[in-house]
Amino acid sequence: MDGALEVLLDTGSFTSMDFDGVQLPVYTPSQKARCLLDLVRSKGEQAANVLLQYIKRKEERSSSSPQEEWTPPKECLLYQKKLRSSVSAQSYFLSTNGRTGSQSLDDIYIQGHLELAQTSSEAQAQSGPMELKDVLGMLGTVNQEADTVLVCGEAGSGKSTLLQRLHLLWARGEALHDFLLVFPFSCRRLSSVKRELSLKELLFLHCCWPDGDQNQLFQFILDHPHLILFTFDGLDELKHCFSDLEQGHCCPTQCAPIPTLLFNLLQGFLMKGVRKVVTSRPEVVGPGLRRYLRKEVHLKGFSTRGIDCFVRKHHCDPTVATRVLESIRSNTALLGLCHIPVFCWIVSKCYKELLGCGDAEGSPQTITDVYLMMLQHLFQRQETQRNPLDIGWLQEHQETTLRLGQLAKEGLEASCYIFTSTELQRCGVTEDDICMGFLSLSKDLSSLRNCLHYEFLHVTLQCFFAALFIVLTPNMERSTISQLFQSKDWQQQPSFPRACLGHCLAWQDVALKEAAMTAEMPNIQITATFVSGLLSHRHHSLLLLSCPGNILDRKVKHVVKCLSKGMQKHFKSIPQPVDEEKKSMHAMPGFVWLIKCIYEMQESKIAKNTMTKLDIEHLKLTYCNIGPVECTALSYVLQHLRNPVGLQLDYNSVGDVGVEQLLPCLHVCHS
Ligand code: ADP
């Protein structure tokens, strides 16, 4: 390019303005070439001849002299070394190990089940299991022009861990050989950046600071986009919806708000040619982003064999591992749950509690049971003398639970997942509470801002603490529970001291607030699921020690009413059948969530009452993200249907374990 431009200038085909115009830093190399060709065409025959002659000479010269292997400039190699060591340090340990564990990612990593979104299951079966390398490979590419790969999965399905694995392998030179530089970003961390940034600042301030000449290195990045990879973890935590109305921004040196930078990068307006991998929960990705995707990959958690490997890796003592696995296999509901890595991790971590539960009946059946087990585990970790039948443990740690619960709830209301020490203090969280191990130190942000920052070990744990706070606080407003189950107005509560979570966005902008609501939806639903589970009869005696019985009863009634109302709303939307057709209901994902809440309550009366009101002949549950966990809940509720139905479950990930879970309801399914 440089040579061609000089010849065109020397021969007078180009003016110096033409010359500078092509060299503008906003252009990527391919855009520069396009611009040069357009200009040559507009200049006519003579300019075209000059260019062709130049190319011909260049070709002759390169064919007569042997090709030298290209090596990146020294500046760039030095930066790569620094970036590699920083990425390696960040990805070596799993964040869930927090203060307590020391297992490295290598020791514990299991490949999760990956599926292409756009390929039929037969084609997937033919091409064999998808591997980690395929995330960035050619397999399943639907749009060659696009640069962005989306990895979708539910909370806890292992999205962050998958990226972490990719980062670590790159840092060691064991994968992603095509990429010279990999820049990892966490949307959670980026969310707390309020000031406008240029792309250069984004890369160097947030990933790795160059020791040498910044401008030279940045120019190299602009000139070689195909050698660069950006990863963005947790797009759903960005508090900003992707939309086409987004301000266009294509200049790498100009400052812009983080969401503008990010969306322009993903769409390819900025840094076209740089490959990007972004992870998100499925609910939050709209058609606006899908149009710009190279491919979409679904992460479905562990296979049954994966669970086996995970537990064996987690426990170095094979006898313990075998006992844990026996315990999991003997309880199909728990086996279903363990397909989600975060639950599998908790179950393996709390193995003493699990093995102490006795028979399958007493061992965890619901997600709430699993998280209560984790709560007990971390609270009683230091105690040498433990009585497994003692139910006073929650009451003993009630103060800590409420303090962390308040922090969690207020955080969710403001879409805030990272907390400063000041915010912790405001909720009364003490050093001892921190030492319990529910929070982990967010190291990179703490060093960047010179102030300690904390986050819950996993977002689902934050939801669990928020649910505990809602259930255990005696004077919790009635409307809080209603809002939770309607998944609306959650972030408008007047009681919420929004200004206190300083680094989180203030929702002055209505569009921003709506975007945040959409992003927060999955967390609100998880919290509601936990509230249902905690108010289950199974945990009544445990909670009774911490909250008066009449208040708990009132909350139970309220939740049951909310669930029943929610189901009625779905039933009302069923269209009347036309002529000979069967009465059919096409369930929305919200329907499956309500069913999961009913299952968490473990109250067959509620399931019965609700289902007897459903009068249909066909239930269509296609594309509802149904895995083994959902099958357990579906089966629990659907077995109470009055009339037999046809059950349609295509385009989900039911699997063998899911089918097994469905057995109790198959007698009401005529097809
Ligand atoms: P997500 O980002 O989808 O919410 P994470 O990647 O944070 O899920 O996973 C939650 C936890 O589950 C991790 O911290 C880890 O303990 C466990 N986990 C997830 N994926 C894997 C994996 N592939 N191998 C081993 N453990 C995993």
PDB file of C-alpha atoms in Angstrom, residues 324 326-335 337 347 350-351 353-370 373 538-539 599 602:
ATOM      1  CA  VAL A 324     -20.314 -38.517  46.005  1.00  0.00           C
ATOM      2  CA  GLU A 326     -23.239 -42.686  44.026  1.00  0.00           C
ATOM      3  CA  SER A 327     -25.120 -40.110  46.009  1.00  0.00           C
ATOM      4  CA  ILE A 328     -25.713 -37.941  42.933  1.00  0.00           C
ATOM      5  CA  ARG A 329     -26.775 -40.859  40.743  1.00  0.00           C
ATOM      6  CA  SER A 330     -29.210 -42.175  43.321  1.00  0.00           C
ATOM      7  CA  ASN A 331     -31.157 -38.928  43.153  1.00  0.00           C
ATOM      8  CA  THR A 332     -32.273 -38.164  39.592  1.00  0.00           C
ATOM      9  CA  ALA A 333     -33.343 -34.600  40.441  1.00  0.00           C
ATOM     10  CA  LEU A 334     -29.854 -33.901  41.759  1.00  0.00           C
ATOM     11  CA  LEU A 335     -28.268 -35.612  38.757  1.00  0.00           C
ATOM     12  CA  LEU A 337     -29.088 -30.253  38.494  1.00  0.00           C
ATOM     13  CA  VAL A 347     -22.521 -30.227  45.254  1.00  0.00           C
ATOM     14  CA  CYS A 350     -20.322 -29.513  49.967  1.00  0.00           C
ATOM     15  CA  TYR A 351     -19.737 -33.239  49.778  1.00  0.00           C
ATOM     16  CA  GLU A 353     -23.085 -32.172  53.904  1.00  0.00           C
ATOM     17  CA  LEU A 354     -24.300 -34.210  50.916  1.00  0.00           C
ATOM     18  CA  LEU A 355     -23.030 -37.495  52.281  1.00  0.00           C
ATOM     19  CA  GLY A 356     -24.454 -36.607  55.690  1.00  0.00           C
ATOM     20  CA  CYS A 357     -27.944 -36.223  54.208  1.00  0.00           C
ATOM     21  CA  GLY A 358     -28.512 -39.957  54.246  1.00  0.00           C
ATOM     22  CA  ASP A 359     -30.847 -41.438  51.645  1.00  0.00           C
ATOM     23  CA  ALA A 360     -31.871 -39.879  48.340  1.00  0.00           C
ATOM     24  CA  GLU A 361     -35.054 -38.505  49.935  1.00  0.00           C
ATOM     25  CA  GLY A 362     -33.076 -36.328  52.327  1.00  0.00           C
ATOM     26  CA  SER A 363     -30.507 -35.166  49.778  1.00  0.00           C
ATOM     27  CA  PRO A 364     -31.036 -31.990  47.739  1.00  0.00           C
ATOM     28  CA  GLN A 365     -33.961 -32.025  45.305  1.00  0.00           C
ATOM     29  CA  THR A 366     -34.179 -28.388  44.322  1.00  0.00           C
ATOM     30  CA  ILE A 367     -31.824 -25.566  43.421  1.00  0.00           C
ATOM     31  CA  THR A 368     -32.694 -23.879  46.720  1.00  0.00           C
ATOM     32  CA  ASP A 369     -31.666 -27.059  48.596  1.00  0.00           C
ATOM     33  CA  VAL A 370     -28.285 -26.937  46.845  1.00  0.00           C
ATOM     34  CA  MET A 373     -26.268 -26.632  51.534  1.00  0.00           C
ATOM     35  CA  ARG A 538     -39.284 -28.304  53.539  1.00  0.00           C
ATOM     36  CA  HIS A 539     -37.437 -25.335  55.005  1.00  0.00           C
ATOM     37  CA  TYR A 599     -41.360 -27.190  41.688  1.00  0.00           C
ATOM     38  CA  GLN A 602     -42.308 -28.760  46.499  1.00  0.00           C
TER      39      GLN A 602
END
